[in-house]
Short mmCIF file of C-alpha atoms in Angstrom, two decimals:
data_model
loop_
_atom_site.label_atom_id
_atom_site.label_comp_id
_atom_site.label_asym_id
_atom_site.label_seq_id
_atom_site.Cartn_x
_atom_site.Cartn_y
_atom_site.Cartn_z
CA MET A 20 15.67 -18.04 35.89
CA ARG A 21 15.37 -15.15 37.77
CA ILE A 22 14.07 -11.85 36.30
CA GLU A 23 14.98 -8.40 38.26
CA LEU A 24 13.28 -5.51 37.06
CA SER A 25 15.86 -2.58 37.87
CA GLY A 26 14.24 -0.26 35.29
CA THR A 27 10.40 -0.02 34.16
CA ARG A 28 9.59 3.57 33.07
CA GLY A 29 9.24 4.26 29.70
CA SER A 30 10.10 7.53 27.42
CA LEU A 31 11.99 9.56 29.80
CA ALA A 32 13.56 8.78 33.47
CA ALA A 33 11.12 10.34 36.17
CA ALA A 34 12.87 10.30 39.24
CA GLY A 35 11.31 11.98 42.10
CA PRO A 36 8.88 11.23 45.30
CA GLY A 37 6.23 10.52 43.20
CA THR A 38 7.69 7.87 41.46
CA VAL A 39 9.93 5.78 44.14
CA GLY A 40 7.57 2.64 44.41
CA TYR A 41 7.33 1.59 40.63
CA GLY A 42 10.41 3.49 39.90
CA GLY A 43 12.29 6.33 37.68
CA ASP A 44 14.75 4.32 35.69
CA THR A 45 14.21 3.68 32.32
CA ALA A 46 13.78 0.00 30.77
CA SER A 47 15.87 -2.33 32.10
CA ILE A 48 15.97 -5.85 33.26
CA LEU A 49 18.55 -8.75 34.56
CA VAL A 50 17.45 -12.06 33.66
CA THR A 51 19.86 -15.02 34.89
CA ALA A 52 19.74 -18.66 34.76
CA GLU A 53 22.04 -20.91 35.37
CA GLY A 54 24.93 -18.66 36.04
CA ARG A 55 24.36 -17.11 32.71
CA SER A 56 23.37 -13.03 32.90
CA ILE A 57 21.89 -11.35 30.33
CA VAL A 58 20.46 -7.68 30.81
CA LEU A 59 17.41 -6.49 28.53
CA ASP A 60 17.75 -3.10 27.37
CA ALA A 61 20.13 -0.60 28.60
CA GLY A 62 17.93 2.31 29.93
CA SER A 63 19.06 4.33 32.88
CA GLY A 64 18.18 1.20 35.24
CA ILE A 65 21.27 -0.69 33.54
CA ARG A 66 23.56 1.11 36.06
CA ARG A 67 22.87 -0.32 39.11
CA LEU A 68 22.88 -3.73 37.26
CA GLY A 69 26.51 -3.31 36.79
CA ASP A 70 27.28 -4.11 40.55
CA VAL A 71 25.05 -7.09 39.94
CA VAL A 72 27.12 -8.43 37.40
CA ALA A 73 30.67 -7.52 38.64
CA GLY A 74 33.22 -10.48 38.54
CA GLN A 75 31.34 -12.16 36.04
CA ASP A 76 33.35 -13.02 32.83
CA ARG A 77 30.48 -12.08 30.46
CA VAL A 78 27.15 -10.41 30.21
CA ASP A 79 25.00 -10.18 27.15
CA VAL A 80 22.84 -6.98 26.65
CA LEU A 81 19.71 -7.48 24.26
CA LEU A 82 18.84 -4.38 23.16
CA THR A 83 14.97 -4.35 21.56
CA HIS A 84 15.58 -0.88 19.91
CA LEU A 85 17.52 1.93 19.81
CA HIS A 86 15.19 4.72 20.94
CA MET A 87 17.29 7.05 23.85
CA ASP A 88 15.16 5.59 26.86
CA HIS A 89 16.60 2.03 26.07
CA ILE A 90 20.25 2.83 25.44
CA GLN A 91 20.97 6.03 27.55
CA GLY A 92 22.35 3.92 30.40
CA LEU A 93 24.95 2.02 27.93
CA GLY A 94 27.50 4.53 28.83
CA PHE A 95 27.33 4.11 32.62
CA PHE A 96 27.08 0.17 32.83
CA GLY A 97 30.27 -0.67 34.39
CA PRO A 98 31.25 -3.66 32.77
CA MET A 99 31.62 -1.48 29.58
CA PHE A 100 34.87 -0.13 30.92
CA ASP A 101 36.09 -3.22 32.80
CA PRO A 102 38.63 -5.37 30.32
CA SER A 103 37.97 -8.46 32.19
CA ILE A 104 34.30 -8.75 31.27
CA GLU A 105 33.05 -9.50 27.70
CA VAL A 106 30.29 -6.94 26.79
CA HIS A 107 28.04 -8.71 24.13
CA VAL A 108 25.51 -6.31 23.18
CA TRP A 109 22.60 -7.13 20.50
CA GLY A 110 20.74 -5.51 18.72
CA PRO A 111 18.84 -4.47 15.58
CA GLY A 112 20.37 -2.43 12.83
CA SER A 113 18.89 -1.05 10.03
CA PRO A 114 18.96 -1.47 5.97
CA LYS A 115 21.44 0.94 5.63
CA PHE A 116 23.73 1.18 9.09
CA SER A 117 25.53 -1.48 11.55
CA LEU A 118 24.39 -1.38 15.02
CA GLU A 119 27.75 -0.17 15.69
CA GLN A 120 27.35 2.89 13.32
CA LEU A 121 23.76 3.75 14.81
CA LEU A 122 24.76 3.23 18.73
CA SER A 123 27.93 5.27 17.78
CA ARG A 124 25.72 8.00 17.14
CA TYR A 125 25.14 8.47 20.80
CA LEU A 126 28.46 6.99 22.02
CA SER A 127 31.17 9.24 20.35
CA PRO A 128 31.36 13.11 21.09
CA PRO A 129 29.92 15.59 21.74
CA LEU A 130 26.90 13.28 22.90
CA PHE A 131 29.28 11.00 25.12
CA PRO A 132 32.83 11.05 25.73
CA VAL A 133 34.16 8.05 24.92
CA HIS A 134 33.63 6.28 21.44
CA VAL A 135 32.46 2.91 21.75
CA ARG A 136 34.91 1.64 19.11
CA GLU A 137 37.45 2.16 22.04
CA LEU A 138 35.74 -0.38 24.21
CA SER A 139 37.77 -3.15 23.63
CA SER A 140 35.60 -5.90 25.44
CA VAL A 141 32.78 -5.02 23.99
CA VAL A 142 31.46 -7.08 21.11
CA LEU A 143 28.40 -5.75 18.94
CA HIS A 144 26.19 -7.87 17.31
CA ASP A 145 23.74 -7.37 14.44
CA THR A 146 20.63 -9.07 15.28
CA ASP A 147 17.94 -10.66 12.88
CA PRO A 148 14.96 -12.22 13.56
CA GLY A 149 15.44 -15.85 14.53
CA SER A 150 17.02 -17.89 17.49
CA PHE A 151 20.54 -18.12 19.03
CA GLU A 152 21.75 -19.69 22.34
CA LEU A 153 23.72 -18.02 24.86
CA GLY A 154 24.87 -21.00 26.55
CA PRO A 155 22.02 -22.26 28.00
CA VAL A 156 19.45 -19.90 27.40
CA THR A 157 17.52 -19.75 23.92
CA VAL A 158 17.14 -16.62 22.98
CA THR A 159 14.31 -16.02 20.24
CA THR A 160 13.58 -12.77 18.49
CA ASP A 161 11.48 -10.94 16.10
CA TYR A 162 10.20 -7.51 14.59
CA VAL A 163 6.99 -6.44 16.18
CA CYS A 164 5.30 -3.24 16.13
CA HIS A 165 6.73 -0.13 17.35
CA PRO A 166 8.14 3.03 15.22
CA GLY A 167 11.75 1.67 13.59
CA ALA A 168 13.44 -1.50 13.48
CA THR A 169 12.23 -3.10 17.27
CA LEU A 170 12.80 -6.61 18.22
CA GLY A 171 11.04 -8.46 21.06
CA TYR A 172 12.66 -11.06 22.66
CA ARG A 173 11.53 -14.59 24.17
CA LEU A 174 14.08 -16.36 26.42
CA SER A 175 13.93 -20.17 27.04
CA VAL A 176 15.70 -22.56 29.56
CA ASN A 177 14.67 -25.74 31.04
CA GLY A 178 11.09 -25.75 30.32
CA THR A 179 10.79 -22.03 31.58
CA SER A 180 10.12 -19.13 29.15
CA MET A 181 9.78 -15.16 29.35
CA ALA A 182 8.76 -12.82 26.96
CA TYR A 183 10.13 -8.98 26.62
CA LEU A 184 8.22 -6.44 24.49
CA PRO A 185 8.55 -3.22 26.55
CA ASP A 186 7.39 -1.09 23.32
CA HIS A 187 4.70 -2.57 21.51
CA GLU A 188 1.61 -1.67 19.92
CA PRO A 189 -0.01 -4.95 18.62
CA ALA A 190 -3.73 -2.94 18.34
CA LEU A 191 -2.51 -0.57 15.66
CA GLY A 192 -5.00 -0.77 12.81
CA VAL A 193 -6.66 -3.22 14.39
CA GLU A 194 -10.55 -2.80 14.10
CA HIS A 195 -11.20 -5.64 16.67
CA PHE A 196 -8.17 -6.21 19.16
CA PRO A 197 -7.08 -8.65 19.81
CA GLU A 198 -6.78 -10.03 16.25
CA GLN A 199 -6.51 -14.15 15.53
CA PRO A 200 -2.61 -15.06 16.51
CA GLU A 201 -1.26 -15.15 12.96
CA TRP A 202 -2.16 -11.58 12.64
CA THR A 203 -0.85 -10.74 16.01
CA SER A 204 2.24 -8.69 16.15
CA GLY A 205 4.99 -10.83 18.29
CA PHE A 206 2.77 -13.39 19.21
CA ASP A 207 4.72 -16.45 18.63
CA LEU A 208 7.17 -14.92 20.70
CA MET A 209 4.94 -14.09 23.64
CA ALA A 210 2.72 -17.74 23.41
CA GLY A 211 2.84 -19.78 26.37
CA VAL A 212 5.39 -18.12 28.28
CA ASP A 213 5.74 -18.34 32.09
CA VAL A 214 6.33 -14.45 32.08
CA LEU A 215 5.29 -11.69 30.07
CA ILE A 216 6.92 -8.42 30.28
CA HIS A 217 4.90 -6.08 28.25
CA ASP A 218 4.35 -2.22 27.61
CA ALA A 219 1.42 -0.94 29.18
CA GLN A 220 2.23 3.02 28.84
CA TYR A 221 -1.27 4.85 28.43
CA THR A 222 -4.88 5.22 30.04
CA ASP A 223 -7.57 4.16 27.03
CA ASP A 224 -8.13 8.09 27.30
CA GLU A 225 -4.29 8.89 26.54
CA TYR A 226 -3.96 6.11 23.69
CA ALA A 227 -6.94 7.94 21.80
CA GLU A 228 -4.21 10.79 21.26
CA ARG A 229 -1.28 8.62 20.90
CA GLN A 230 -1.92 5.70 18.54
CA GLY A 231 0.95 5.26 16.12
CA TRP A 232 3.02 5.99 18.87
CA GLY A 233 4.12 2.58 19.47
CA HIS A 234 2.56 1.65 22.79
CA SER A 235 -0.26 -0.19 24.22
CA THR A 236 -2.76 0.54 26.88
CA PHE A 237 -3.24 -1.69 30.16
CA ASP A 238 -6.57 -3.05 28.59
CA GLN A 239 -4.71 -4.18 25.32
CA ALA A 240 -1.64 -5.64 27.68
CA LEU A 241 -4.35 -7.85 29.10
CA ASP A 242 -5.89 -8.95 26.03
CA VAL A 243 -2.82 -10.10 24.81
CA ALA A 244 -1.92 -11.52 27.33
CA GLU A 245 -5.01 -13.53 27.91
CA LEU A 246 -4.62 -14.21 23.86
CA CYS A 247 -1.20 -15.59 24.40
CA GLU A 248 -1.84 -17.87 27.27
CA VAL A 249 1.20 -16.53 29.68
CA GLY A 250 1.37 -17.32 32.94
CA SER A 251 2.10 -13.73 34.31
CA LEU A 252 1.91 -10.63 32.95
CA VAL A 253 4.64 -7.79 34.09
CA THR A 254 2.94 -4.06 33.01
CA PHE A 255 5.88 -1.84 31.99
CA HIS A 256 7.22 0.79 30.20
CA HIS A 257 5.18 3.21 32.77
CA ASP A 258 4.49 6.58 31.23
CA PRO A 259 6.37 9.11 32.59
CA GLY A 260 3.69 11.18 33.71
CA HIS A 261 2.01 8.26 35.65
CA ASP A 262 3.10 8.61 39.49
CA ASP A 263 2.79 5.72 41.80
CA GLY A 264 -0.85 6.86 43.07
CA MET A 265 -1.98 6.58 39.59
CA LEU A 266 -0.44 3.49 38.84
CA ASP A 267 -1.44 1.96 42.25
CA GLU A 268 -5.34 3.07 41.50
CA ILE A 269 -5.44 1.16 38.14
CA ALA A 270 -3.34 -1.93 39.12
CA ALA A 271 -6.11 -1.92 41.98
CA ALA A 272 -9.08 -1.76 39.01
CA ILE A 273 -7.42 -4.51 37.10
CA ALA A 274 -7.16 -6.77 40.42
CA THR A 275 -10.83 -6.57 41.02
CA HIS A 276 -11.14 -8.70 37.82
CA PRO A 277 -10.71 -12.40 37.12
CA LEU A 278 -7.76 -12.68 35.30
CA PRO A 279 -6.69 -16.59 33.56
CA PHE A 280 -3.16 -15.09 34.20
CA GLU A 281 -1.36 -13.78 37.13
CA PHE A 282 -0.97 -9.33 37.39
CA VAL A 283 1.97 -8.12 38.38
CA PRO A 284 2.52 -4.64 38.18
CA GLY A 285 5.85 -3.80 37.14
CA ARG A 286 8.32 -2.25 39.88
CA ALA A 287 11.27 -1.53 40.14
CA GLY A 288 13.19 -4.15 42.71
CA THR A 289 11.04 -6.57 41.85
CA VAL A 290 12.05 -10.06 41.35
CA ILE A 291 10.70 -12.91 40.17
CA ASP A 292 11.76 -16.51 39.90
CA VAL A 293 10.58 -18.54 37.15
CA MET B 4 21.11 -17.57 13.53
CA ARG B 5 18.38 -19.99 12.75
CA ARG B 6 14.50 -19.11 11.39
CA GLU B 7 12.23 -21.20 12.96
CA ALA B 8 8.71 -21.79 11.71
CA SER B 9 6.53 -19.34 12.44
CA MET B 10 2.52 -18.91 13.11
CA THR B 11 2.56 -15.14 13.31
CA GLN B 12 3.23 -13.19 9.84
CA PRO B 13 6.19 -10.96 9.86
CA ILE B 14 5.50 -7.46 11.00
CA GLU B 15 5.80 -5.71 7.55
CA LEU B 16 2.79 -7.85 6.18
CA ILE B 17 0.78 -7.44 9.40
CA LEU B 18 0.87 -3.40 9.19
CA LEU B 19 0.20 -3.95 5.44
CA ARG B 20 -2.87 -5.93 6.12
CA GLN B 21 -3.54 -2.73 8.45
CA TRP B 22 -2.79 -0.15 6.09
CA SER B 23 -5.25 -1.94 3.57
CA THR B 24 -8.27 -2.45 5.73
CA TYR B 25 -8.08 1.49 5.36
CA GLN B 26 -7.51 1.77 1.66
CA ALA B 27 -10.73 2.63 -0.61
CA ILE B 28 -8.85 0.74 -3.51
CA PRO B 29 -8.68 -3.12 -3.67
CA VAL B 30 -5.59 -4.46 -2.33
CA TRP B 31 -4.24 -8.03 -2.07
CA LEU B 32 -1.46 -9.17 -0.16
CA MET B 33 0.82 -12.06 -0.90
CA ASP B 34 3.29 -14.25 0.94
CA ALA B 35 6.70 -15.01 -0.98
CA GLU B 36 5.42 -18.03 -1.93
CA GLY B 37 2.66 -16.64 -4.12
CA ASP B 38 -0.14 -17.39 -1.38
CA LEU B 39 -3.10 -14.95 -1.10
CA LEU B 40 -2.72 -14.32 2.41
CA PHE B 41 -5.82 -11.06 2.52
CA TYR B 42 -7.28 -9.01 0.71
CA ASN B 43 -9.14 -6.09 1.57
CA GLU B 44 -13.21 -5.30 1.25
CA ALA B 45 -12.68 -3.34 -2.06
CA ALA B 46 -10.97 -6.27 -3.53
CA GLU B 47 -13.83 -8.74 -1.93
CA ALA B 48 -16.02 -6.62 -4.76
CA VAL B 49 -13.91 -6.81 -7.61
CA LEU B 50 -13.25 -10.42 -7.14
CA GLY B 51 -16.20 -11.48 -5.82
CA LEU B 52 -14.79 -13.44 -2.88
CA ARG B 53 -15.55 -12.37 0.66
CA TYR B 54 -12.46 -12.98 2.79
CA VAL B 55 -13.79 -14.58 6.03
CA GLU B 56 -15.15 -17.37 3.74
CA ALA B 57 -12.71 -18.03 1.29
CA GLY B 58 -9.41 -17.04 3.88
CA VAL B 59 -6.06 -17.62 2.44
CA ILE B 60 -5.87 -18.96 -1.17
CA HIS B 61 -3.14 -20.96 -2.06
CA ALA B 62 -1.13 -19.86 -5.18
CA ASN B 63 -1.92 -23.00 -6.83
CA ASP B 64 -5.46 -22.06 -6.55
CA LEU B 65 -5.28 -18.60 -7.71
CA ALA B 66 -5.20 -19.37 -11.58
CA GLU B 67 -8.13 -21.59 -11.57
CA LEU B 68 -10.32 -18.94 -9.54
CA PHE B 69 -9.35 -15.79 -11.49
CA GLN B 70 -8.83 -16.80 -15.22
CA THR B 71 -6.53 -13.69 -17.09
CA THR B 72 -6.22 -12.89 -19.91
CA ALA B 73 -4.98 -9.76 -22.36
CA LEU B 74 -7.58 -7.32 -22.92
CA ASP B 75 -8.03 -9.20 -26.66
CA GLY B 76 -8.70 -12.52 -24.97
CA SER B 77 -5.29 -13.76 -25.73
CA ALA B 78 -3.39 -15.89 -23.12
CA VAL B 79 -0.81 -14.07 -20.64
CA PRO B 80 2.40 -16.43 -20.01
CA THR B 81 2.08 -16.54 -16.02
CA GLU B 82 5.83 -14.60 -15.74
CA GLU B 83 4.09 -11.81 -17.30
CA LEU B 84 1.38 -11.26 -14.69
CA PRO B 85 2.37 -8.02 -12.68
CA VAL B 86 1.70 -9.92 -9.68
CA VAL B 87 4.13 -12.63 -10.50
CA ILE B 88 6.69 -10.43 -11.52
CA ALA B 89 6.72 -8.44 -8.43
CA LEU B 90 7.13 -11.86 -6.30
CA THR B 91 9.46 -13.44 -8.82
CA GLN B 92 11.69 -10.80 -10.02
CA ARG B 93 11.37 -8.85 -6.57
CA ILE B 94 10.46 -5.25 -9.04
CA PRO B 95 7.68 -3.28 -9.11
CA ALA B 96 5.42 -3.91 -12.18
CA HIS B 97 2.09 -2.70 -13.73
CA GLY B 98 -0.38 -4.52 -16.14
CA GLU B 99 -4.10 -4.09 -17.70
CA LEU B 100 -5.58 -7.39 -17.82
CA ARG B 101 -9.14 -8.81 -18.06
CA ILE B 102 -9.83 -11.31 -15.47
CA LYS B 103 -12.84 -13.72 -15.06
CA THR B 104 -13.69 -13.81 -11.30
CA ALA B 105 -15.14 -16.23 -8.83
CA ASP B 106 -18.23 -15.14 -9.25
CA GLY B 107 -18.41 -15.33 -13.30
CA ALA B 108 -18.05 -11.64 -13.74
CA GLY B 109 -15.31 -10.24 -16.55
CA ARG B 110 -13.46 -7.70 -15.14
CA HIS B 111 -10.86 -5.03 -16.91
CA LEU B 112 -8.32 -4.21 -14.26
CA HIS B 113 -5.28 -2.09 -14.14
CA ILE B 114 -2.78 -3.87 -11.65
CA THR B 115 0.28 -2.25 -9.89
CA ALA B 116 2.22 -5.01 -7.74
CA PHE B 117 5.48 -4.25 -5.63
CA PRO B 118 7.27 -6.61 -4.03
CA VAL B 119 7.51 -6.61 -0.01
CA GLU B 120 11.42 -6.37 0.62
CA GLY B 121 11.41 -6.18 4.50
CA LEU B 122 14.11 -5.79 6.91
CA SER B 123 17.05 -8.03 7.38
CA GLU B 124 16.86 -8.35 3.95
CA ARG B 125 13.84 -10.80 3.83
CA HIS B 126 12.32 -11.31 0.76
CA LEU B 127 8.26 -11.47 2.24
CA GLY B 128 5.70 -11.30 -0.43
CA ALA B 129 3.95 -8.56 -2.30
CA VAL B 130 1.40 -6.12 -2.37
CA ALA B 131 -0.94 -5.83 -5.73
CA MET B 132 -3.31 -2.99 -6.17
CA PHE B 133 -6.07 -2.71 -8.55
CA TRP B 134 -8.28 -0.17 -10.74
CA GLU B 135 -11.45 -1.61 -12.49
CA GLU B 136 -12.25 0.06 -15.83
CA PRO B 137 -15.86 -0.10 -16.83
CA ILE B 138 -16.71 -2.91 -19.73
CA PRO B 139 -18.76 -0.65 -21.93
#
């Protein structure tokens, strides 16, 4: 399994000289395994992944949720307009609307020139908690703590696994975090994975002002990684206000503590082989 | 899509548990099988049990721990209890009952229960809230 971080930013793209190191594009990563390509989320980082998967006959895009920073790149993903590539888009609907109806609010005029129904090679899948197979890859998904229907994903293949919870606030309302596993959002998805890509948007001070917004602090991400006994933690969904200098400082501070897992600050362009 | 055995409670129940810990009124949180997964501090006082000591109470043990009658002391059919209506009929229900709790005390309670219907059409359990009426 190979994991390539393309977009690591949260909330809003933040291009500029201060974010070159960690990247300014919003959430999108590519997982490849045994010739299968799976893209996780379709933030602005998905655009360059279109070239990477060109020439394949199928690509699957797993959306965690439909906040703009996770879907805004979908209309700029080349394979969406290439009839020789089947694009399967998976993501949560809502109690009243299908995934297609919800995505159409963005992928339709006047917000976007092309309507999603005009993209003949795109297949949309309303996704519920559970497991399904994409070739050799087992995908397990469940709802996690974030405003609105939001899925986390676990991908497993040949005894290796990774989990992706880019927008996740498992500490919400918990007096003593982390709670025991049974009462920790997303635990089953994250438990024992080789690589956990997890929300670490806020500092402790920022979180104090933004509880309930659906994101974690660096310390909470570290706590949840330890609870879940992961092999490595990739911090992700960087706040658009955090520049490279600030993120480097936080990473350096974390690196001074002994951790029971590998700590990987999530930088665009990072490739992880599992 | 298959659903595998899970260790983690559904997010809807996790959030309800967290919500209940911020409520001053007694709250029960039950899963779809009728097991009492969690009750808050206010419920501990009414029920005479501490959650950290008792933990999850299975549905079969609930009737033994909390003997329920009508206010006049007559028996109430199980299927008419508000929590049972919420769990089995998946509709809200309200009742006024007398219970004898684990610590032997008799209590006059108003009980409102409602089903927990999660995303993806999952029936996940029920919530019951209690108001205690002083017994003269």
